[in-house]
Amino acid sequence: MDSSLNAARRSRELRRVAEERVDVLVVGLGATGAGAALDAASRGLSVAAIDAHDLAFGTSRWSSKMVHGGLRYLAKGQVGVAYESAVERGILLRRTAPHLARAHPYMLPLTPEVSRGQAALVMTGYRLGDGLRAAARTPRRMLPGPSRLNAARARTLAPVLRSGGLRGALLSWDGRLLDDARLVVAIARTAAAHGARVLTRCRALRLTGHSADPGAGPGADPGAGPGADVRDELTGEEFTIRARVVINATGVWAGTLDPQVSLRPSRGSHLVLEPGTLPGLIAGMHVPLPGESNRFALVLPQPDGRIYVGLTDEPVDGPVPDVPEVPEEDVRTLLEVLNGVLEVPVAREAVAGAYAGLRPLLAADGRTADLSREHAVFSEGGVVTVVGGKLTTYRRMAEDAVDRAVSYGNLRARRCRTRRIPLVGAGPRPSGVPPRLAERYGSEAEAVHELVKRHPEEVGLGFTEGDLLWSVLHEGALDEGDLLDRRTRIGLVGRDRDRALPATRDVLERLSRA
């Protein structure tokens, strides 16, 4: 089946989904929800998957862009979570998304603030992490082992490091994503190729026909089965999707649909530095946080020249916003940590943008930074809710949620197949196309190149009108926000977004007239 998502397909499938009863309704199209849609559809189940906004609108687009092996969890004694992370990292790198996930070097600078004892402890952790890599059967050629660099070599990979007192660096390798939102788009398109009806801008107003429905009342039909009352956010039309089982994969918003879920969200803030702010930086950097034994700030150079700096871990109280804001206190904290290892400090003016994601952590006592990243699956009244976890383990979370849905709903389905299903674009890269397109689109690069050749006008950050057209025709983008904020990420910097907006609107207008 065709993997393309677009407005025409959305309209057709909206009409159909209101008339049928599906095996599984997935609510939420972040990584886990899209993963659940793919998992269920690839087992032969009929699937509808909806989101109130766009693909990857929530937490899934606000990550550090890492696919990591769970070293931090190993340090906390959470061996199961660490091993699961290492296994899922290997699956992404080797099988399902080698075009979007790849190995990357990370340095921990040995500044005077890092004692020799702490350095030895970190290196022991790196070696244990390499053991996890081996246990997960990820080849060393794909993820080299850790090593120690002298000061001269460290400054070759990171010329911005302060030379005074620098003893060298510890080098490790881990995974990184080209773009977390692109991963979600690829998962959703692969689900669509397996027959899932993937519908954005469809808000679940309430879940129906089960105990979690606060409006069910004593006169409700007990045989109606689960489902959801849904509103098409583009037209305002309301309708009901009937299902045998509902999977609630709405992350930090899970409690709004399933009252039994108790979460304690935490905010992870990142800075976006201007291109050229840290000249010559090749490797990512782990910078120890003052007063913390196993927490680090991450400095990660991007293909577009920007630098991401993160990551805070602060509790969030009150209503959960659609788009979290980064407080100035987080900006100051991250700059202070970063500047502690630099020869020339980064000024506040170099921060071109910032973003924050909210982690859907299970409620427990203690600091959010210390809470487990293990995921959990709950089921009651025809609804399966999956929460917790992290981006790297989205596939396993989805598998566990669908396993529970199959068992709970007594559905006839094959076993999980997603360990070996390549995502859209994961095939061989074509030759003769620009490297930018090959790295971004994988096996689809040649088709994208044809559009780019016909529409080469640049929009920003190297993207062309051809890229935007591809996103509208095949990647489910419906408006300028989808294009600038999730398909291209131009919108992470406000002035870049403003510059790209007229061309983006022009592309959408031309398509609407076609």
Coordinates of C-alpha atoms in Angstrom, one line a residue, residues 2-513:
D2 CA 1.1 3.6 -0.7
S3 CA 3.0 5.3 2.2
S4 CA 2.1 8.8 1.2
L5 CA 0.2 10.9 3.6
N6 CA -1.6 14.0 2.3
A7 CA -4.8 16.0 2.5
A8 CA -6.6 14.0 -0.1
R9 CA -5.9 10.7 1.6
R10 CA -6.9 12.2 4.9
S11 CA -10.3 13.2 3.5
R12 CA -10.9 9.7 2.1
E13 CA -10.0 7.9 5.2
L14 CA -11.9 10.3 7.5
R15 CA -15.1 9.3 5.6
R16 CA -14.3 5.6 5.9
V17 CA -13.2 5.5 9.6
A18 CA -16.6 7.0 10.6
E19 CA -18.4 4.1 9.0
E20 CA -16.4 1.2 10.2
R21 CA -15.3 -0.5 13.5
V22 CA -11.5 -0.9 13.7
D23 CA -9.6 -3.4 15.8
V24 CA -7.4 -0.8 17.4
L25 CA -7.8 3.0 17.7
V26 CA -4.5 4.7 18.7
V27 CA -4.8 8.2 20.2
G28 CA -1.6 10.2 19.9
L29 CA 0.8 10.3 17.0
G30 CA 4.1 10.9 18.7
A31 CA 6.8 8.2 18.4
T32 CA 5.0 5.7 20.6
G33 CA 1.6 6.2 19.1
A34 CA 2.8 6.0 15.5
G35 CA 4.9 3.0 16.6
A36 CA 1.7 1.3 18.0
A37 CA -0.1 2.0 14.8
L38 CA 2.6 0.4 12.8
D39 CA 2.9 -2.5 15.2
A40 CA -0.8 -3.3 15.1
A41 CA -1.2 -2.8 11.4
S42 CA 1.7 -5.0 10.6
R43 CA 0.2 -7.8 12.7
G44 CA -2.9 -7.7 10.4
L45 CA -5.2 -5.6 12.6
S46 CA -7.3 -2.8 11.3
V47 CA -6.1 0.5 12.8
A48 CA -7.0 4.1 13.0
A49 CA -4.5 6.5 14.6
I50 CA -5.5 10.1 15.4
D51 CA -3.9 13.2 16.8
A52 CA -5.4 16.6 17.7
H53 CA -2.5 18.3 16.0
D54 CA 0.3 17.1 13.7
L55 CA 2.6 14.1 13.7
A56 CA 5.3 14.7 16.4
F57 CA 3.5 17.8 17.7
G58 CA 4.3 17.0 21.3
T59 CA 7.3 15.7 23.2
S60 CA 8.7 13.6 20.4
R61 CA 10.0 16.6 18.5
W62 CA 11.6 18.2 21.5
S63 CA 14.2 15.6 22.3
S64 CA 18.0 15.9 22.4
K65 CA 18.1 14.0 19.1
M66 CA 20.0 11.2 20.7
V67 CA 19.5 7.4 20.3
H68 CA 21.4 6.4 23.4
G69 CA 22.3 3.2 25.0
G70 CA 21.1 4.0 28.5
L71 CA 24.4 4.6 30.2
R72 CA 22.9 7.0 32.7
Y73 CA 20.3 4.3 33.7
L74 CA 23.1 1.8 34.2
A75 CA 24.8 4.2 36.7
K76 CA 21.5 4.3 38.6
G77 CA 21.4 0.5 38.8
Q78 CA 18.5 0.3 36.3
V79 CA 20.1 -2.5 34.3
G80 CA 16.9 -3.6 32.6
V81 CA 16.2 -0.1 31.2
A82 CA 19.8 0.4 30.1
Y83 CA 19.8 -3.0 28.3
E84 CA 16.5 -2.2 26.6
S85 CA 17.9 1.1 25.4
A86 CA 21.0 -0.6 24.0
V87 CA 18.9 -3.2 22.2
E88 CA 16.5 -0.6 20.7
R89 CA 19.4 1.7 19.7
G90 CA 20.9 -1.3 17.7
I91 CA 17.6 -2.0 16.0
L92 CA 17.3 1.7 14.8
L93 CA 21.0 1.9 13.7
R94 CA 21.1 -1.5 11.9
R95 CA 17.6 -2.3 10.6
T96 CA 14.7 0.1 10.9
A97 CA 16.1 3.6 10.4
P98 CA 19.8 3.6 9.3
H99 CA 19.0 6.6 7.2
L100 CA 17.9 8.6 10.2
A101 CA 20.0 7.2 13.1
R102 CA 23.7 7.0 13.0
A103 CA 26.7 6.7 15.3
H104 CA 28.3 9.9 16.6
P105 CA 31.4 10.7 18.9
Y106 CA 30.9 12.4 22.2
M107 CA 33.6 13.9 24.4
L108 CA 33.8 14.6 28.1
P109 CA 36.5 17.3 28.5
L110 CA 38.9 16.6 31.4
T111 CA 39.0 20.1 32.9
P112 CA 40.3 20.9 36.3
E113 CA 36.7 20.6 37.6
V114 CA 36.7 16.9 36.7
S115 CA 38.7 15.0 39.2
R116 CA 40.8 12.0 38.3
G117 CA 38.6 9.8 40.4
Q118 CA 35.5 11.1 38.6
A119 CA 37.2 10.6 35.2
A120 CA 38.0 7.0 36.1
L121 CA 34.4 6.4 37.2
V122 CA 33.0 7.8 34.0
M123 CA 35.4 5.7 31.9
T124 CA 34.3 2.6 33.8
G125 CA 30.7 3.5 32.9
Y126 CA 31.7 3.9 29.3
R127 CA 33.2 0.4 29.3
L128 CA 30.1 -1.0 30.9
G129 CA 28.1 0.7 28.2
D130 CA 30.3 -0.9 25.6
G131 CA 29.5 -4.2 27.2
L132 CA 25.8 -3.4 26.8
R133 CA 26.5 -2.7 23.1
A134 CA 28.0 -6.2 22.8
A135 CA 25.2 -7.8 24.7
A136 CA 22.7 -6.1 22.4
R137 CA 24.7 -7.5 19.4
T138 CA 25.5 -4.1 17.9
P139 CA 28.8 -4.4 15.9
R140 CA 31.7 -2.5 17.2
R141 CA 32.4 -1.2 13.7
M142 CA 29.1 0.6 14.0
L143 CA 29.7 1.9 17.6
P144 CA 33.4 2.0 18.4
G145 CA 34.6 1.5 22.0
P146 CA 35.6 4.3 24.4
S147 CA 39.0 5.8 24.5
R148 CA 41.0 8.6 26.2
L149 CA 42.3 11.5 24.2
N150 CA 45.2 13.8 25.0
A151 CA 44.7 17.5 25.2
A152 CA 45.9 18.2 21.6
R153 CA 43.5 15.6 20.1
A154 CA 40.6 16.8 22.2
R155 CA 41.1 20.3 20.9
T156 CA 41.2 19.0 17.3
L157 CA 37.6 17.6 17.8
A158 CA 36.6 20.7 19.8
P159 CA 38.8 23.7 19.2
V160 CA 36.5 25.8 21.4
L161 CA 37.7 24.0 24.6
R162 CA 39.5 26.0 27.2
S163 CA 43.2 25.0 27.0
G164 CA 44.2 26.0 30.5
G165 CA 44.3 22.9 32.7
L166 CA 42.8 20.7 30.0
R167 CA 44.1 17.1 30.6
G168 CA 42.4 15.7 27.5
A169 CA 39.0 14.1 27.1
L170 CA 37.1 10.8 27.3
L171 CA 35.7 9.8 24.0
S172 CA 32.6 7.6 23.6
W173 CA 30.2 6.7 20.8
D174 CA 26.5 6.7 20.9
G175 CA 23.6 7.1 18.4
R176 CA 22.0 10.3 17.2
L177 CA 19.0 11.2 15.1
L178 CA 19.1 13.4 12.0
D179 CA 15.7 14.7 13.3
D180 CA 13.4 13.3 15.8
A181 CA 10.3 14.6 14.1
R182 CA 11.4 13.0 10.8
L183 CA 11.6 9.7 12.7
V184 CA 7.9 10.0 13.7
V185 CA 6.9 10.9 10.2
A186 CA 8.7 7.8 8.8
I187 CA 7.0 5.6 11.4
A188 CA 3.6 7.0 10.6
R189 CA 4.1 6.6 6.9
T190 CA 5.3 3.1 7.3
A191 CA 2.1 2.4 9.4
A192 CA 0.0 3.9 6.6
A193 CA 1.8 1.6 4.1
H194 CA 0.6 -1.3 6.2
G195 CA -3.0 -0.1 6.1
A196 CA -3.3 2.1 9.2
R197 CA -5.6 5.1 8.8
V198 CA -3.3 7.9 10.0
L199 CA -5.4 11.0 10.7
T200 CA -4.0 14.3 12.0
R201 CA -6.1 17.3 13.2
C202 CA -8.6 14.8 14.8
R203 CA -9.1 15.5 18.5
A204 CA -10.3 12.8 20.8
L205 CA -12.9 14.7 22.9
R206 CA -13.6 11.7 25.1
L207 CA -13.2 8.0 25.1
T208 CA -16.6 6.2 25.0
G209 CA -18.2 3.0 26.1
H210 CA -15.8 2.2 29.0
S211 CA -15.3 3.1 32.7
A212 CA -12.9 5.9 31.9
D213 CA -15.7 7.9 30.2
P214 CA -16.9 10.4 32.8
G215 CA -20.0 11.0 30.8
A216 CA -21.0 7.4 30.3
G217 CA -23.6 7.5 33.1
P218 CA -25.8 4.6 34.3
G219 CA -27.8 4.5 31.1
A220 CA -24.9 4.0 28.7
D221 CA -25.0 1.0 26.5
P222 CA -22.5 -1.5 28.0
G223 CA -22.3 -3.4 24.7
A224 CA -21.2 -0.3 22.7
G225 CA -17.6 -1.1 23.2
P226 CA -14.7 1.3 23.4
G227 CA -14.0 4.1 21.0
A228 CA -13.8 7.9 20.9
D229 CA -15.9 10.9 20.1
V230 CA -13.7 12.9 17.7
R231 CA -13.7 16.4 16.3
D232 CA -12.1 17.2 12.9
E233 CA -10.2 20.3 13.9
L234 CA -10.2 21.6 10.3
T235 CA -14.0 21.6 9.8
G236 CA -15.4 21.3 13.3
E237 CA -17.4 18.2 12.4
E238 CA -17.8 15.7 15.2
F239 CA -18.1 11.9 14.7
T240 CA -17.4 8.6 16.6
I241 CA -14.7 6.1 15.9
R242 CA -15.6 2.7 17.1
A243 CA -12.9 0.2 18.1
R244 CA -12.4 -3.1 19.9
V245 CA -9.5 -1.6 21.9
V246 CA -8.2 1.9 22.3
I247 CA -4.5 2.6 22.9
N248 CA -3.9 5.9 24.7
A249 CA -0.5 7.1 23.6
T250 CA -0.8 10.8 24.4
G251 CA 2.2 11.1 26.6
V252 CA 2.0 13.9 29.2
W253 CA -1.7 14.3 28.3
A254 CA -2.5 10.6 29.0
G255 CA -4.3 11.5 32.2
T256 CA -6.9 13.7 30.4
L257 CA -8.2 10.5 28.7
D258 CA -7.5 7.9 31.4
P259 CA -8.0 9.2 35.0
Q260 CA -6.1 6.2 36.5
V261 CA -2.8 7.5 35.1
S262 CA -0.8 9.7 37.5
L263 CA 2.2 11.5 35.9
R264 CA 4.8 13.9 37.1
P265 CA 6.0 15.7 34.0
S266 CA 9.5 17.3 33.9
R267 CA 10.8 19.9 31.5
G268 CA 13.8 19.3 29.4
S269 CA 15.0 22.6 27.9
H270 CA 17.5 23.1 25.1
L271 CA 19.2 26.1 23.6
V272 CA 19.7 26.6 19.8
L273 CA 22.9 28.4 19.2
E274 CA 23.6 30.4 16.0
P275 CA 25.7 28.7 13.3
G276 CA 29.3 29.5 13.8
T277 CA 29.0 30.0 17.6
L278 CA 31.3 27.0 18.4
P279 CA 33.6 27.0 15.3
G280 CA 35.2 23.7 14.4
L281 CA 33.2 21.6 16.8
I282 CA 33.1 18.1 15.4
A283 CA 32.2 15.8 18.3
G284 CA 29.3 16.2 20.7
M285 CA 30.3 17.0 24.2
H286 CA 29.1 15.8 27.6
V287 CA 29.7 18.5 30.2
P288 CA 29.3 17.4 33.9
L289 CA 26.7 19.4 35.8
P290 CA 28.1 20.9 39.0
G291 CA 27.1 18.9 42.1
E292 CA 25.9 15.9 40.1
S293 CA 27.7 12.6 39.9
N294 CA 26.1 11.2 36.7
R295 CA 24.3 14.0 34.9
F296 CA 25.7 16.0 32.0
A297 CA 24.7 18.8 29.7
L298 CA 24.8 17.7 26.0
V299 CA 26.3 19.9 23.3
L300 CA 25.5 18.6 19.9
P301 CA 26.4 20.2 16.5
Q302 CA 23.7 19.9 13.8
P303 CA 24.1 19.4 10.1
D304 CA 22.6 22.9 9.5
G305 CA 25.4 24.5 11.5
R306 CA 23.3 25.2 14.6
I307 CA 24.3 23.8 18.0
Y308 CA 21.9 22.3 20.5
V309 CA 22.7 22.6 24.2
G310 CA 20.6 20.8 26.8
L311 CA 19.2 19.4 29.0
T312 CA 17.4 20.5 32.1
D313 CA 15.2 18.3 34.3
E314 CA 12.8 20.5 36.2
P315 CA 9.4 19.5 37.6
V316 CA 6.3 21.0 35.9
D317 CA 3.2 21.7 37.9
G318 CA -0.3 22.6 36.7
P319 CA -2.0 22.2 33.3
V320 CA 0.2 20.8 30.6
P321 CA 0.7 23.3 27.7
D322 CA 0.6 22.3 24.1
V323 CA 4.0 23.9 23.5
P324 CA 6.1 24.4 26.6
E325 CA 8.2 27.6 27.0
V326 CA 11.8 27.8 28.1
P327 CA 12.2 30.1 31.1
E328 CA 15.1 32.5 31.2
E329 CA 16.5 30.6 34.3
D330 CA 17.0 27.5 32.1
V331 CA 18.8 29.6 29.5
R332 CA 21.2 31.0 32.2
T333 CA 21.8 27.6 33.7
L334 CA 22.7 25.9 30.4
L335 CA 25.0 28.8 29.3
E336 CA 26.8 28.7 32.7
V337 CA 27.5 25.0 32.3
L338 CA 28.6 25.3 28.7
N339 CA 30.8 28.3 29.4
G340 CA 32.6 26.5 32.1
V341 CA 34.6 24.5 29.5
L342 CA 35.0 27.1 26.8
E343 CA 37.9 29.3 25.9
V344 CA 35.6 32.1 24.7
P345 CA 32.3 32.2 26.6
V346 CA 29.0 32.1 24.6
A347 CA 27.0 35.3 25.0
R348 CA 23.3 35.4 25.6
E349 CA 22.9 37.0 22.2
A350 CA 24.2 33.8 20.5
V351 CA 21.1 31.9 21.7
A352 CA 19.0 32.1 18.5
G353 CA 16.2 30.0 19.9
A354 CA 15.2 27.5 22.6
Y355 CA 12.8 24.6 22.9
A356 CA 11.5 22.4 25.7
G357 CA 9.9 19.0 25.9
L358 CA 7.9 17.5 28.8
R359 CA 8.8 14.0 29.9
P360 CA 5.8 11.8 30.8
L361 CA 7.3 10.4 34.0
L362 CA 5.3 8.1 36.3
A363 CA 4.5 9.9 39.5
A364 CA 6.8 8.9 42.4
D365 CA 8.6 10.6 45.3
G366 CA 12.0 12.3 44.8
R367 CA 13.4 14.7 42.2
T368 CA 12.2 14.3 38.6
A369 CA 15.9 13.9 37.6
D370 CA 16.0 10.7 39.7
L371 CA 12.7 9.2 38.6
S372 CA 12.8 6.0 36.5
R373 CA 12.5 6.3 32.7
E374 CA 10.9 2.9 32.6
H375 CA 7.6 2.7 30.7
A376 CA 4.4 1.3 32.0
V377 CA 1.2 -0.1 30.4
F378 CA -2.2 0.1 32.1
S379 CA -5.5 -1.4 30.8
E380 CA -9.0 -1.0 32.0
G381 CA -12.4 -0.7 30.3
G382 CA -11.2 -1.4 26.8
V383 CA -8.4 1.2 27.0
V384 CA -4.7 0.5 27.1
T385 CA -2.6 3.4 28.2
V386 CA 1.2 3.5 27.7
V387 CA 3.3 6.1 29.5
G388 CA 6.9 6.8 30.6
G389 CA 9.8 5.6 28.6
K390 CA 11.8 7.7 26.1
L391 CA 12.3 8.2 22.4
T392 CA 14.9 5.5 21.9
T393 CA 12.6 2.8 23.2
Y394 CA 9.5 3.9 21.4
R395 CA 9.3 0.6 19.4
R396 CA 9.4 -1.6 22.5
M397 CA 6.8 0.6 24.2
A398 CA 4.5 0.2 21.2
E399 CA 5.1 -3.5 21.1
D400 CA 4.1 -3.9 24.8
A401 CA 1.0 -1.7 24.3
V402 CA -0.2 -3.7 21.3
D403 CA 0.6 -7.0 23.1
R404 CA -1.7 -5.8 25.9
A405 CA -4.3 -4.7 23.4
V406 CA -4.3 -8.0 21.6
S407 CA -4.6 -9.9 24.9
Y408 CA -7.1 -7.6 26.5
G409 CA -9.4 -7.4 23.4
N410 CA -9.0 -11.0 22.5
L411 CA -7.9 -9.9 19.0
R412 CA -6.6 -12.4 16.4
A413 CA -3.2 -11.1 15.4
R414 CA 0.3 -12.2 14.4
R415 CA 3.3 -11.7 16.7
C416 CA 5.2 -8.4 16.7
R417 CA 7.2 -7.9 13.5
T418 CA 8.6 -4.3 14.0
R419 CA 12.1 -5.3 14.9
R420 CA 12.7 -6.1 11.2
I421 CA 10.4 -3.7 9.4
P422 CA 12.5 -1.0 7.7
L423 CA 10.9 2.5 8.0
V424 CA 10.1 4.5 4.9
G425 CA 13.4 5.7 3.3
A426 CA 15.6 3.0 4.9
G427 CA 16.5 1.2 1.7
P428 CA 19.7 1.8 -0.3
R429 CA 20.6 5.4 -1.0
P430 CA 20.5 6.3 -4.7
S431 CA 23.7 7.6 -6.3
G432 CA 23.9 10.9 -8.2
V433 CA 21.8 12.9 -5.8
P434 CA 23.0 15.8 -3.6
P435 CA 24.4 14.5 -0.3
R436 CA 21.9 16.7 1.6
L437 CA 19.0 14.8 0.0
A438 CA 20.6 11.4 0.4
E439 CA 21.2 11.9 4.1
R440 CA 17.8 13.3 4.8
Y441 CA 15.5 11.2 2.6
G442 CA 17.4 7.9 2.2
S443 CA 16.1 5.7 -0.5
E444 CA 13.5 8.4 -1.5
A445 CA 16.1 10.9 -2.3
E446 CA 15.9 10.5 -6.0
A447 CA 12.2 11.2 -6.1
V448 CA 12.7 14.2 -3.9
H449 CA 15.5 15.4 -6.2
E450 CA 13.2 15.5 -9.1
L451 CA 10.9 17.9 -7.2
V452 CA 13.8 20.0 -6.1
K453 CA 15.1 20.3 -9.6
R454 CA 11.8 21.7 -10.7
H455 CA 11.4 23.9 -7.6
P456 CA 14.9 24.9 -6.6
E457 CA 14.0 28.2 -4.9
E458 CA 15.6 28.2 -1.4
V459 CA 13.4 28.7 1.6
G460 CA 16.0 28.5 4.4
L461 CA 18.7 26.3 5.9
G462 CA 19.3 24.7 2.5
F463 CA 15.6 23.7 2.1
T464 CA 13.9 24.4 -1.2
E465 CA 10.3 24.7 -2.3
G466 CA 10.7 21.2 -3.7
D467 CA 11.3 19.9 -0.2
L468 CA 8.2 21.6 1.0
L469 CA 6.2 20.2 -1.9
W470 CA 7.4 16.7 -1.0
S471 CA 6.3 17.2 2.6
V472 CA 2.8 18.2 1.6
L473 CA 2.4 15.5 -1.1
H474 CA 3.9 12.6 0.8
E475 CA 4.6 13.4 4.5
G476 CA 1.2 14.6 5.7
A477 CA 2.0 18.3 6.1
L478 CA -1.2 20.4 6.0
D479 CA -0.1 23.9 6.9
E480 CA 2.8 26.2 7.4
G481 CA 3.4 25.1 11.0
D482 CA 3.7 21.5 9.9
L483 CA 6.3 22.5 7.3
L484 CA 8.4 25.0 9.3
D485 CA 8.1 23.6 12.8
R486 CA 8.2 19.8 12.2
R487 CA 9.1 18.8 8.7
T488 CA 12.1 21.1 8.3
R489 CA 12.7 22.6 11.8
I490 CA 13.4 26.0 10.3
G491 CA 11.0 27.4 12.9
L492 CA 13.3 26.6 15.9
V493 CA 14.7 30.1 15.3
G494 CA 12.1 32.8 15.0
R495 CA 13.8 35.0 12.5
D496 CA 14.5 32.1 10.2
R497 CA 10.8 31.2 10.4
D498 CA 9.8 34.7 9.5
R499 CA 12.0 34.7 6.5
A500 CA 10.7 31.3 5.3
L501 CA 7.0 32.1 5.9
P502 CA 6.2 34.0 2.6
A503 CA 7.6 31.2 0.4
T504 CA 6.0 28.5 2.5
R505 CA 2.6 30.2 2.2
D506 CA 3.1 30.6 -1.5
V507 CA 3.8 26.8 -1.9
L508 CA 0.6 26.0 0.0
E509 CA -1.5 28.5 -2.0
R510 CA -0.2 27.1 -5.3
L511 CA -1.1 23.5 -4.2
S512 CA -4.5 24.6 -3.1
R513 CA -5.2 25.9 -6.6

